[in-house]
Amino acid sequence: MTVAPGGAATTSLIVRNDSDIVEAYSLEVVGGCASWASAEPSRVSLYPGTSETVMIRLEPPRSAEIRAGEIPLGVRILPTEHPESVRVLETIVQVEEFHDLHTELAPRRRHGWLRGRYRLAVRNQGNTPVRVGFTSGQPGDELRFAFSPAAPKLEPGESAEIGLRVRTGSPVWF
């Protein structure tokens, strides 16, 4: 089963009462998906030999805390009358990756004669590691740019501060 962060997915589960008494079953989502998954309904009562379909709803938030990749999903089914017959059904949920970088330059503007220094703050708000590279853009060759470090690797939720030095290519003499 595959789900995108910020999206929703559902799957179904059939609960069957094979005993000879009326039984109530409590369903609880366990595992890595427990904080953003639910069973609907979370409790079913069944006569002997009957079954009911339960929907498992997955809604992972679009957040760096929910890592991309395989996450275990378990559904614990606990019978009220026979709690020793508890069952846990397990599967794997594939969480898709997304990229979200936030950058901020400080100071925004600087006046100088030959050079200027800036701080570039970068935060990975996606759910997968990224290697960040920077390029400068300007018309002409009046300025030269140097980033330090040039290409940092950021884990989900991690921030880095990059130094940026800007120098004139050649001074203009009046």
Coordinates of C-alpha atoms in Angstrom, one line a residue:
M1 CA 0.0 0.0 0.0
T2 CA 1.4 3.4 -1.0
V3 CA 0.4 6.8 0.5
A4 CA 1.6 10.3 -0.1
P5 CA 2.4 12.7 2.8
G6 CA -0.5 15.1 3.1
G7 CA -2.8 12.7 1.3
A8 CA -5.0 9.8 2.4
A9 CA -5.4 6.2 1.6
T10 CA -7.7 3.4 2.8
T11 CA -7.6 -0.3 2.9
S12 CA -10.2 -2.8 4.3
L13 CA -10.0 -5.6 6.8
I14 CA -12.6 -8.3 7.3
V15 CA -13.2 -9.3 10.9
R16 CA -15.0 -12.7 11.3
N17 CA -16.4 -14.3 14.4
D18 CA -15.7 -18.1 14.2
S19 CA -16.6 -18.7 17.8
D20 CA -20.0 -20.0 19.1
I21 CA -20.8 -16.9 21.1
V22 CA -21.5 -13.2 20.4
E23 CA -18.2 -11.4 20.5
A24 CA -17.1 -7.8 20.5
Y25 CA -13.7 -6.9 18.9
S26 CA -11.7 -3.8 19.6
L27 CA -9.4 -2.7 16.8
E28 CA -6.3 -0.6 17.4
V29 CA -3.6 0.5 14.9
V30 CA -0.1 -0.2 16.1
G31 CA 3.4 0.3 14.7
G32 CA 5.1 3.2 13.0
C33 CA 1.8 4.3 11.4
A34 CA -0.2 4.5 14.7
S35 CA -0.1 8.3 15.1
W36 CA -1.7 8.9 11.7
A37 CA -3.8 5.9 11.0
S38 CA -7.2 4.8 12.4
A39 CA -9.7 1.9 12.2
E40 CA -13.3 2.8 11.3
P41 CA -15.2 1.5 13.3
S42 CA -12.8 0.9 16.1
R43 CA -15.2 -1.7 17.8
V44 CA -17.4 -4.3 16.2
S45 CA -19.9 -6.8 17.7
L46 CA -20.5 -10.0 15.7
Y47 CA -22.8 -12.9 16.0
P48 CA -21.3 -16.4 15.6
G49 CA -20.4 -17.1 11.9
T50 CA -20.7 -13.4 10.8
S51 CA -18.2 -10.9 9.6
E52 CA -17.8 -7.2 9.1
T53 CA -15.5 -5.0 7.0
V54 CA -13.4 -2.4 8.8
M55 CA -11.7 0.4 7.0
I56 CA -8.1 1.3 7.9
R57 CA -7.6 5.0 7.0
L58 CA -4.0 6.3 6.6
E59 CA -3.4 10.1 6.6
P60 CA 0.3 10.9 7.1
P61 CA 1.0 14.6 7.6
R62 CA 3.2 16.5 5.2
S63 CA 6.1 16.7 7.6
A64 CA 9.8 16.0 8.0
E65 CA 9.0 13.7 10.9
I66 CA 7.3 11.1 8.6
R67 CA 10.2 9.6 6.7
A68 CA 9.9 8.3 3.2
G69 CA 10.1 4.6 2.7
E70 CA 8.6 1.4 4.2
I71 CA 6.8 1.8 7.6
P72 CA 5.3 -1.2 9.4
L73 CA 1.5 -1.1 10.0
G74 CA -0.2 -3.4 12.5
V75 CA -3.8 -3.8 13.5
R76 CA -4.4 -5.4 16.9
I77 CA -7.8 -7.2 17.1
L78 CA -8.7 -7.8 20.8
P79 CA -11.8 -10.0 21.5
T80 CA -13.7 -8.9 24.6
E81 CA -14.8 -12.4 25.8
H82 CA -11.5 -14.2 24.9
P83 CA -8.7 -11.7 25.3
E84 CA -6.1 -14.5 25.0
S85 CA -7.1 -14.8 21.4
V86 CA -5.7 -11.4 20.4
R87 CA -4.4 -11.2 16.8
V88 CA -2.1 -8.6 15.2
L89 CA -2.3 -8.4 11.4
E90 CA 0.8 -6.8 9.9
T91 CA 1.7 -5.2 6.6
I92 CA 4.0 -2.6 5.2
V93 CA 3.0 1.0 4.1
Q94 CA 5.2 2.7 1.5
V95 CA 5.3 6.5 2.2
E96 CA 6.2 8.5 -0.9
E97 CA 8.9 11.1 -0.7
F98 CA 8.5 14.9 -1.1
H99 CA 11.0 17.7 -1.2
D100 CA 10.6 21.0 0.5
L101 CA 13.5 23.4 1.0
H102 CA 13.3 26.7 2.8
T103 CA 16.0 29.3 2.4
E104 CA 16.7 32.7 3.8
L105 CA 19.5 35.2 3.0
A106 CA 20.8 37.6 5.7
P107 CA 21.3 40.4 5.4
R108 CA 19.0 41.0 2.4
R109 CA 21.0 43.9 1.1
R110 CA 24.6 45.1 1.7
H111 CA 26.6 48.1 0.6
G112 CA 30.3 47.7 0.1
W113 CA 33.3 48.6 -2.0
L114 CA 35.0 45.3 -3.0
R115 CA 33.2 42.5 -1.1
G116 CA 30.3 41.4 1.1
R117 CA 29.6 38.5 3.4
Y118 CA 26.2 36.9 3.8
R119 CA 24.6 34.0 5.7
L120 CA 22.3 31.7 3.8
A121 CA 20.1 29.6 6.1
V122 CA 18.7 26.4 4.5
R123 CA 16.2 24.0 6.1
N124 CA 15.1 20.6 4.7
Q125 CA 11.4 20.4 5.4
G126 CA 11.0 17.4 3.2
N127 CA 10.9 13.7 4.3
T128 CA 14.1 12.5 2.5
P129 CA 17.8 13.5 2.8
V130 CA 19.0 16.0 0.1
R131 CA 22.3 17.3 -1.0
V132 CA 21.9 21.0 -1.5
G133 CA 24.0 22.8 -4.2
F134 CA 24.1 26.5 -4.9
T135 CA 24.6 28.5 -8.1
S136 CA 24.7 32.2 -8.5
G137 CA 23.1 34.1 -11.2
Q138 CA 23.7 37.6 -12.6
P139 CA 24.0 39.3 -15.9
G140 CA 27.6 39.7 -16.8
D141 CA 30.7 38.8 -14.9
E142 CA 30.9 41.8 -12.5
L143 CA 30.7 39.7 -9.3
R144 CA 32.2 36.4 -8.1
F145 CA 30.5 34.1 -5.6
A146 CA 31.9 31.6 -3.1
F147 CA 29.7 29.3 -1.0
S148 CA 31.1 27.6 2.1
P149 CA 30.3 24.6 2.4
A150 CA 29.5 24.2 -1.2
A151 CA 27.1 21.3 -1.1
P152 CA 25.9 20.2 2.4
K153 CA 23.8 17.1 2.9
L154 CA 20.7 17.7 5.0
E155 CA 18.6 15.1 6.7
P156 CA 14.8 15.7 7.0
G157 CA 14.1 18.5 9.5
E158 CA 17.8 19.5 9.6
S159 CA 19.1 23.1 9.0
A160 CA 22.4 24.4 7.9
E161 CA 24.0 27.8 7.6
I162 CA 26.0 28.5 4.5
G163 CA 28.5 31.3 4.2
L164 CA 28.4 33.4 1.0
R165 CA 31.2 35.7 -0.1
V166 CA 30.6 38.1 -2.9
R167 CA 33.5 39.9 -4.5
T168 CA 33.8 42.2 -7.5
G169 CA 35.4 40.6 -10.5
S170 CA 37.5 43.7 -11.1
P171 CA 37.1 47.1 -9.4
V172 CA 35.8 49.9 -11.5
W173 CA 38.0 53.0 -11.2
F174 CA 36.6 56.4 -11.8

